[in-house]
Short mmCIF file of C-alpha atoms in Angstrom, two decimals:
data_model
loop_
_atom_site.label_atom_id
_atom_site.label_comp_id
_atom_site.label_asym_id
_atom_site.label_seq_id
_atom_site.Cartn_x
_atom_site.Cartn_y
_atom_site.Cartn_z
CA MET A 1 -18.11 -6.68 25.79
CA ASP A 2 -17.63 -4.50 28.86
CA LYS A 3 -19.10 -1.13 27.71
CA GLU A 4 -18.26 0.65 30.95
CA ARG A 5 -14.64 -0.21 30.42
CA ILE A 6 -14.71 0.93 26.82
CA ILE A 7 -16.21 4.23 27.79
CA ASN A 8 -13.64 4.71 30.66
CA LEU A 9 -10.81 4.06 28.34
CA PHE A 10 -12.04 6.40 25.66
CA THR A 11 -12.35 9.26 28.25
CA GLU A 12 -9.08 8.56 29.78
CA LEU A 13 -7.15 8.69 26.53
CA THR A 14 -8.96 11.66 25.08
CA ALA A 15 -7.83 13.56 28.27
CA VAL A 16 -4.22 13.00 27.26
CA ASP A 17 -2.58 16.03 25.43
CA SER A 18 -1.07 14.38 22.37
CA LEU A 19 -0.45 17.03 19.65
CA SER A 20 1.57 16.02 16.63
CA ARG A 21 5.18 15.52 17.59
CA GLY A 22 4.28 15.66 21.22
CA GLU A 23 2.85 12.11 21.77
CA ARG A 24 5.08 10.89 24.54
CA ARG A 25 2.52 10.38 27.34
CA MET A 26 -0.08 8.73 24.93
CA ALA A 27 2.65 6.39 23.64
CA ASP A 28 3.66 5.50 27.21
CA ILE A 29 0.04 4.50 28.16
CA LEU A 30 -0.54 2.54 24.94
CA ALA A 31 2.59 0.55 25.20
CA GLU A 32 1.60 -0.40 28.82
CA GLU A 33 -1.89 -1.26 27.56
CA LEU A 34 -0.62 -3.43 24.72
CA ARG A 35 1.84 -5.28 27.06
CA ARG A 36 -0.99 -6.07 29.31
CA LEU A 37 -2.74 -7.62 26.30
CA GLY A 38 0.31 -9.90 25.78
CA PHE A 39 2.00 -8.10 22.90
CA ASP A 40 5.68 -7.57 22.38
CA VAL A 41 5.98 -3.72 21.94
CA ILE A 42 8.81 -1.87 20.47
CA GLU A 43 9.07 1.95 19.93
CA ASP A 44 11.09 2.80 16.70
CA ASP A 45 13.27 5.81 15.96
CA ALA A 46 10.66 7.78 13.87
CA GLY A 47 10.65 10.52 16.67
CA GLU A 48 14.41 11.37 15.95
CA LYS A 49 13.84 11.38 12.16
CA ILE A 50 10.84 13.78 12.30
CA GLY A 51 11.45 15.84 15.37
CA SER A 52 8.89 14.27 17.57
CA ASP A 53 9.42 13.32 21.28
CA THR A 54 8.19 9.92 20.41
CA GLY A 55 8.34 7.07 17.97
CA ASN A 56 5.89 4.83 16.43
CA LEU A 57 4.71 1.91 18.43
CA TYR A 58 4.78 -1.53 16.82
CA ALA A 59 3.19 -4.32 18.70
CA PHE A 60 3.17 -8.36 17.89
CA LEU A 61 0.99 -10.77 19.33
CA LYS A 62 1.62 -14.37 18.22
CA GLY A 63 -1.55 -16.19 17.13
CA THR A 64 -3.06 -19.32 18.56
CA ASP A 65 -4.27 -20.74 15.18
CA PRO A 66 -1.62 -21.20 12.44
CA GLY A 67 -4.28 -21.58 9.86
CA LYS A 68 -5.32 -18.03 10.13
CA LYS A 69 -3.76 -15.09 8.17
CA PRO A 70 -2.00 -12.27 10.19
CA VAL A 71 -3.78 -8.94 10.49
CA LEU A 72 -2.34 -5.46 10.80
CA LEU A 73 -4.42 -2.98 12.74
CA SER A 74 -3.41 0.77 12.80
CA ALA A 75 -4.33 4.10 14.33
CA HIS A 76 -2.58 7.19 15.02
CA MET A 77 -1.75 8.78 18.41
CA ASP A 78 -1.64 12.43 17.62
CA THR A 79 -4.18 15.06 17.41
CA VAL A 80 -4.83 18.50 15.86
CA VAL A 81 -5.32 21.67 17.67
CA PRO A 82 -7.09 22.90 19.88
CA GLY A 83 -6.22 19.80 21.73
CA ILE A 84 -4.69 20.83 25.03
CA GLY A 85 -6.90 20.30 28.24
CA LYS A 86 -9.60 18.06 26.57
CA LYS A 87 -12.32 16.61 28.58
CA ALA A 88 -14.96 14.30 27.26
CA VAL A 89 -18.62 14.76 28.14
CA VAL A 90 -20.42 11.62 28.13
CA ASP A 91 -24.35 11.99 27.99
CA HIS A 92 -25.64 8.53 28.51
CA GLU A 93 -29.26 9.69 27.92
CA ALA A 94 -28.43 11.03 24.47
CA GLY A 95 -25.93 8.29 23.76
CA VAL A 96 -23.27 10.52 22.69
CA ILE A 97 -19.74 11.69 23.65
CA THR A 98 -18.73 15.33 23.08
CA SER A 99 -16.03 17.64 23.99
CA GLN A 100 -16.55 20.69 26.57
CA GLY A 101 -16.81 22.82 23.50
CA ASP A 102 -13.50 24.67 23.69
CA THR A 103 -11.24 21.90 22.26
CA ILE A 104 -11.51 18.96 19.91
CA LEU A 105 -12.89 15.80 21.58
CA GLY A 106 -9.86 13.71 20.16
CA ALA A 107 -11.97 10.86 19.00
CA ASP A 108 -9.71 11.23 15.82
CA ASP A 109 -8.08 8.85 16.48
CA VAL A 110 -8.60 7.71 20.06
CA ALA A 111 -11.82 5.95 18.83
CA GLY A 112 -9.62 3.99 16.48
CA ILE A 113 -7.17 3.22 19.30
CA VAL A 114 -9.86 1.96 21.67
CA GLN A 115 -11.54 -0.29 19.07
CA ILE A 116 -8.32 -1.92 18.35
CA LEU A 117 -7.45 -2.45 21.94
CA GLU A 118 -10.79 -3.83 23.11
CA GLY A 119 -11.47 -5.73 19.88
CA VAL A 120 -8.07 -7.41 20.62
CA ARG A 121 -9.10 -8.07 24.30
CA TYR A 122 -12.38 -9.49 23.24
CA VAL A 123 -10.80 -11.94 20.68
CA THR A 124 -7.90 -13.13 22.99
CA GLY A 125 -10.40 -13.48 25.81
CA SER A 126 -13.06 -15.47 23.77
CA GLY A 127 -11.20 -18.77 23.76
CA SER A 128 -11.46 -18.78 19.74
CA GLY A 129 -8.38 -19.18 17.69
CA TYR A 130 -6.86 -16.20 15.93
CA GLY A 131 -3.82 -15.52 13.63
CA ASP A 132 -0.93 -13.25 14.44
CA ILE A 133 -1.95 -9.72 15.33
CA GLU A 134 0.19 -6.65 14.53
CA VAL A 135 -0.66 -3.08 15.89
CA LEU A 136 0.98 -0.02 14.68
CA PHE A 137 0.32 3.18 16.45
CA THR A 138 1.82 5.95 14.62
CA VAL A 139 3.02 9.49 15.42
CA ALA A 140 2.36 12.70 13.39
CA GLU A 141 -0.30 11.21 11.16
CA GLU A 142 -1.93 14.71 11.06
CA VAL A 143 1.23 16.10 9.44
CA TYR A 144 0.78 14.11 6.13
CA GLY A 145 1.66 10.76 7.71
CA LEU A 146 5.22 11.72 8.86
CA GLY A 147 5.38 9.02 11.33
CA ALA A 148 4.16 6.11 9.06
CA SER A 149 6.65 7.52 6.43
CA ALA A 150 9.59 6.87 8.92
CA PHE A 151 8.55 3.44 9.84
CA ASP A 152 10.70 0.37 8.92
CA TYR A 153 8.19 -1.95 6.88
CA SER A 154 10.42 -4.82 6.85
CA ARG A 155 8.93 -5.56 10.27
CA ILE A 156 5.49 -6.19 8.79
CA ARG A 157 4.35 -9.71 8.33
CA SER A 158 0.75 -9.05 7.38
CA GLY A 159 -0.31 -8.91 3.84
CA SER A 160 -2.99 -6.26 4.38
CA ALA A 161 -3.82 -3.40 6.75
CA TYR A 162 -6.98 -2.03 8.43
CA VAL A 163 -6.35 1.71 9.35
CA ILE A 164 -9.08 2.60 12.04
CA ASP A 165 -9.30 6.26 11.18
CA MET A 166 -12.30 7.42 9.20
CA SER A 167 -15.15 9.60 9.98
CA GLY A 168 -18.57 8.33 9.67
CA ARG A 169 -20.56 5.37 10.73
CA VAL A 170 -19.07 1.93 11.27
CA GLY A 171 -19.50 -0.09 8.14
CA LYS A 172 -18.00 2.42 5.78
CA ALA A 173 -14.38 2.09 4.57
CA ALA A 174 -12.31 3.99 2.20
CA VAL A 175 -10.58 2.05 -0.70
CA ALA A 176 -9.12 5.09 -2.36
CA ALA A 177 -7.56 8.35 -1.40
CA PRO A 178 -5.89 11.35 -3.42
CA SER A 179 -2.41 12.52 -4.02
CA ILE A 180 -1.87 15.85 -2.03
CA ILE A 181 0.86 17.87 -3.59
CA THR A 182 1.52 21.39 -1.90
CA PHE A 183 3.03 24.30 -3.87
CA GLY A 184 4.31 28.01 -3.26
CA PHE A 185 5.51 30.56 -5.70
CA THR A 186 7.11 33.92 -5.44
CA VAL A 187 6.92 36.58 -8.09
CA LYS A 188 9.75 39.30 -7.71
CA GLY A 189 9.18 42.57 -9.56
CA ARG A 190 10.94 45.89 -9.04
CA PRO A 191 9.97 48.48 -6.42
CA ALA A 192 9.39 52.05 -7.27
CA HIS A 193 7.55 55.09 -5.66
CA ALA A 194 3.82 54.68 -6.40
CA GLY A 195 3.24 58.36 -6.58
CA PHE A 196 6.26 59.93 -8.21
CA ASP A 197 7.39 57.18 -10.66
CA PRO A 198 5.11 54.23 -10.64
CA GLY A 199 6.09 53.35 -14.30
CA ALA A 200 9.58 52.44 -13.17
CA GLY A 201 8.19 49.42 -11.01
CA ILE A 202 7.12 46.06 -11.77
CA ASN A 203 4.16 45.25 -9.52
CA ALA A 204 4.59 41.76 -8.09
CA ILE A 205 1.08 41.83 -6.82
CA ALA A 206 -0.53 42.52 -10.05
CA ILE A 207 1.42 39.66 -11.76
CA ALA A 208 0.41 37.24 -9.12
CA SER A 209 -3.30 38.47 -9.38
CA ASP A 210 -3.10 37.72 -13.08
CA ILE A 211 -1.80 34.41 -12.40
CA ILE A 212 -4.75 33.69 -9.97
CA ALA A 213 -7.33 34.97 -12.28
CA GLU A 214 -6.30 32.61 -15.19
CA THR A 215 -6.06 29.66 -12.76
CA LYS A 216 -9.14 27.45 -12.46
CA GLN A 217 -9.73 26.63 -8.73
CA GLY A 218 -11.87 24.25 -6.83
CA LEU A 219 -13.02 21.35 -8.74
CA VAL A 220 -10.85 21.33 -11.83
CA SER A 221 -11.94 18.11 -13.32
CA ASP A 222 -13.39 14.74 -11.80
CA GLY A 223 -11.21 13.71 -9.01
CA LEU A 224 -8.99 16.85 -9.21
CA THR A 225 -8.98 19.89 -6.98
CA LEU A 226 -6.60 23.01 -6.93
CA ASN A 227 -6.55 25.77 -4.22
CA ILE A 228 -4.58 28.80 -3.69
CA GLY A 229 -4.86 29.25 0.01
CA THR A 230 -2.69 32.03 0.94
CA ILE A 231 -1.21 35.22 -0.71
CA SER A 232 1.10 37.85 0.79
CA GLY A 233 3.13 40.71 -0.69
CA GLY A 234 4.13 44.27 -0.75
CA SER A 235 5.67 46.31 2.15
CA VAL A 236 3.90 49.63 2.16
CA SER A 237 1.04 51.46 0.34
CA ASN A 238 3.15 53.96 -1.51
CA ILE A 239 5.78 51.43 -2.88
CA VAL A 240 4.98 49.24 -6.00
CA SER A 241 5.21 45.94 -4.52
CA GLU A 242 8.56 44.11 -5.21
CA THR A 243 7.42 40.59 -4.08
CA CYS A 244 4.20 38.47 -3.79
CA SER A 245 4.00 34.95 -2.54
CA CYS A 246 1.21 32.28 -2.82
CA THR A 247 0.93 28.85 -1.48
CA GLY A 248 -1.73 26.22 -2.22
CA GLU A 249 -2.39 22.52 -2.91
CA VAL A 250 -3.42 20.05 -5.57
CA ARG A 251 -5.57 16.97 -4.72
CA GLY A 252 -5.92 14.20 -7.39
CA SER A 253 -7.28 10.73 -7.26
CA ASP A 254 -4.94 10.20 -10.22
CA HIS A 255 -1.28 11.15 -9.13
CA ASP A 256 -0.23 11.76 -12.91
CA ALA A 257 -3.30 14.11 -13.43
CA ALA A 258 -2.33 15.98 -10.15
CA CYS A 259 1.32 16.39 -11.38
CA ARG A 260 0.01 17.69 -14.89
CA ALA A 261 -2.16 20.23 -13.15
CA LEU A 262 0.89 21.27 -11.14
CA ASP A 263 2.99 21.57 -14.13
CA GLU A 264 0.52 23.70 -15.93
CA LEU A 265 0.42 26.12 -13.04
CA ARG A 266 4.27 26.25 -12.91
CA ASP A 267 4.30 27.09 -16.56
CA ARG A 268 1.66 29.81 -16.06
CA VAL A 269 3.73 31.45 -13.24
CA GLU A 270 6.80 31.59 -15.17
CA ARG A 271 5.12 32.68 -18.46
CA LYS A 272 3.39 35.58 -16.77
CA ALA A 273 6.31 36.69 -14.72
CA ALA A 274 8.62 36.58 -17.78
CA ALA A 275 6.06 38.56 -19.79
CA ALA A 276 6.19 41.38 -17.18
CA GLY A 277 9.86 41.42 -16.82
CA ALA A 278 9.72 39.75 -13.41
CA SER A 279 11.46 36.80 -11.99
CA CYS A 280 9.89 34.01 -10.09
CA THR A 281 10.39 30.78 -7.94
CA PHE A 282 8.12 27.72 -7.85
CA ASP A 283 8.33 24.95 -5.33
CA SER A 284 6.22 21.76 -4.73
CA GLU A 285 6.26 18.75 -2.57
CA VAL A 286 4.26 15.46 -2.75
CA MET A 287 2.76 15.12 0.81
CA ILE A 288 1.01 11.81 0.02
CA LYS A 289 0.42 9.73 -2.93
CA ALA A 290 -2.82 8.42 -4.25
CA TYR A 291 -3.83 4.76 -3.83
CA ARG A 292 -6.72 2.55 -4.79
CA THR A 293 -7.23 -0.82 -3.19
CA ASP A 294 -9.17 -3.15 -5.51
CA GLU A 295 -12.36 -4.52 -4.03
CA SER A 296 -11.33 -7.92 -4.93
CA GLU A 297 -8.49 -7.89 -2.52
CA ASP A 298 -8.62 -9.99 0.51
CA VAL A 299 -8.60 -7.06 2.82
CA CYS A 300 -12.05 -5.95 1.47
CA GLY A 301 -13.51 -9.57 1.51
CA THR A 302 -12.54 -9.90 5.19
CA PHE A 303 -14.19 -6.53 5.86
CA LEU A 304 -17.37 -7.48 4.02
CA LYS A 305 -17.58 -10.78 6.01
CA ALA A 306 -16.91 -8.93 9.33
CA CYS A 307 -19.59 -6.14 8.58
CA ARG A 308 -22.42 -8.64 7.79
CA GLY A 309 -21.34 -10.96 10.74
CA ILE A 310 -22.24 -7.80 13.19
CA GLY A 311 -25.19 -6.76 11.19
CA VAL A 312 -23.96 -3.66 9.64
CA GLU A 313 -24.26 -2.69 5.91
CA PRO A 314 -20.66 -2.54 4.41
CA GLU A 315 -19.97 0.32 1.98
CA PHE A 316 -16.72 1.13 0.03
CA VAL A 317 -16.02 4.76 -0.83
CA SER A 318 -13.42 7.06 -1.96
CA THR A 319 -12.17 9.81 0.31
CA ARG A 320 -10.62 13.30 -0.38
CA GLY A 321 -8.33 13.23 2.73
CA GLY A 322 -5.03 11.24 3.35
CA SER A 323 -4.08 8.80 5.95
CA ASP A 324 -1.40 6.42 6.86
CA ASN A 325 -3.01 3.94 4.42
CA ASN A 326 -1.45 6.21 1.61
CA VAL A 327 1.88 5.30 3.11
CA PHE A 328 1.25 1.72 3.52
CA ALA A 329 0.12 1.49 -0.10
CA LEU A 330 3.69 2.77 -1.03
CA HIS A 331 5.24 -0.01 0.66
CA GLY A 332 3.08 -2.66 -1.16
CA ILE A 333 0.45 -3.29 1.70
CA PRO A 334 -3.01 -3.21 0.44
CA GLY A 335 -5.49 -1.60 3.04
CA ILE A 336 -8.60 0.13 3.67
CA VAL A 337 -9.64 3.12 6.11
CA VAL A 338 -12.24 1.96 8.40
CA GLY A 339 -15.05 4.17 9.72
CA CYS A 340 -14.89 4.20 13.45
CA GLY A 341 -17.85 6.50 14.19
CA MET A 342 -16.09 9.87 14.92
CA ARG A 343 -17.92 12.93 13.35
CA ASN A 344 -17.07 16.57 13.01
CA THR A 345 -13.37 15.99 13.37
CA HIS A 346 -10.79 18.71 13.54
CA SER A 347 -13.45 20.87 15.38
CA THR A 348 -14.70 21.82 18.76
CA SER A 349 -17.96 20.31 17.84
CA GLU A 350 -16.48 16.76 17.24
CA TYR A 351 -18.53 13.89 18.76
CA ILE A 352 -19.02 10.09 18.70
CA TYR A 353 -22.14 8.04 19.35
CA LEU A 354 -21.89 5.37 21.95
CA ASP A 355 -23.30 2.80 19.67
CA ASP A 356 -20.55 3.47 17.10
CA LEU A 357 -17.87 3.35 19.69
CA PHE A 358 -19.19 -0.10 20.69
CA ARG A 359 -20.11 -1.29 17.21
CA GLY A 360 -16.34 -0.45 16.08
CA VAL A 361 -15.06 -2.81 18.78
CA GLU A 362 -17.21 -5.54 17.42
CA LEU A 363 -16.23 -4.92 13.92
CA VAL A 364 -12.39 -5.08 14.77
CA SER A 365 -12.87 -8.27 16.70
CA ARG A 366 -14.61 -9.73 13.82
CA ILE A 367 -11.98 -8.70 11.36
CA ILE A 368 -9.45 -10.59 13.54
CA GLN A 369 -11.65 -13.70 13.62
CA GLU A 370 -12.38 -13.63 9.82
CA ARG A 371 -8.92 -13.68 8.78
#
């Protein structure tokens, strides 16, 4: 393993501006890297479908051992904000890479990308046999997996997927993630002068406040959370507010339970509005759907063997966040989300330990060899 090359590739890629729907330069660099490794590479039309300047990159490398199973390795090319002008700071003495402090680092998900590229490089250069390797680098993962949702899954030959995109130590992997359903409702009352004739008005803010007061938020039950995150309403202080709007989300490890919680909220909004003589609207959208990969699946067995092969303790967990793996599951591809060492993601204090970066390369290479 060439550790200097790994660090250099990581710092080069994190320096690329690659916000969601703006991954063009990153995709061009990665397509060239994949071709150098011998992959056939195509860029799909996801960009046109989702309003990005770039499509997903799908790459295929024919295996050398027909007795080994194909493997799908995936990571995403986009980052969150603040992600313009990133510069990685490598502290060899402390063994850590950080940002300069005014942007994210971008280890989410450059760490996964580098571990895939370098893991493949190690295997193909080792002389050992390997099965077919598929790589999918997606766009707009940070926008509820939009890029993965626009991909044509008839291309995929592998029966399982390894999504290298989880915070925390190498050796940890998520086998379950929740549904995320966003919602918004608006209450429309009746305006009136707040000083001269307040009784003629129907106060939309008061109705929305009543709805919120009766809605249990936070951890509603095991595996189910509900949050009302924004509220806006009224126009001026001396007018009874005519409208009030709220938005939020429901997350549930059980999709049906999440839908029931949403239905209960919708019923409450409609009931409270009608009782006060107001009208209302309620909209919702399933952003990602829950999945659970059984630990008896081959994808998990290979992961266990790979972890033990490089001397790390494997651990399967459930996560409260979504990933492209939620989308893969909808298309019948069992997968897990693999820890790649990134920490404090989506913040300017994001960092990764060098040992985790290197260990992730080892793990990916071992996953390929264990298939």
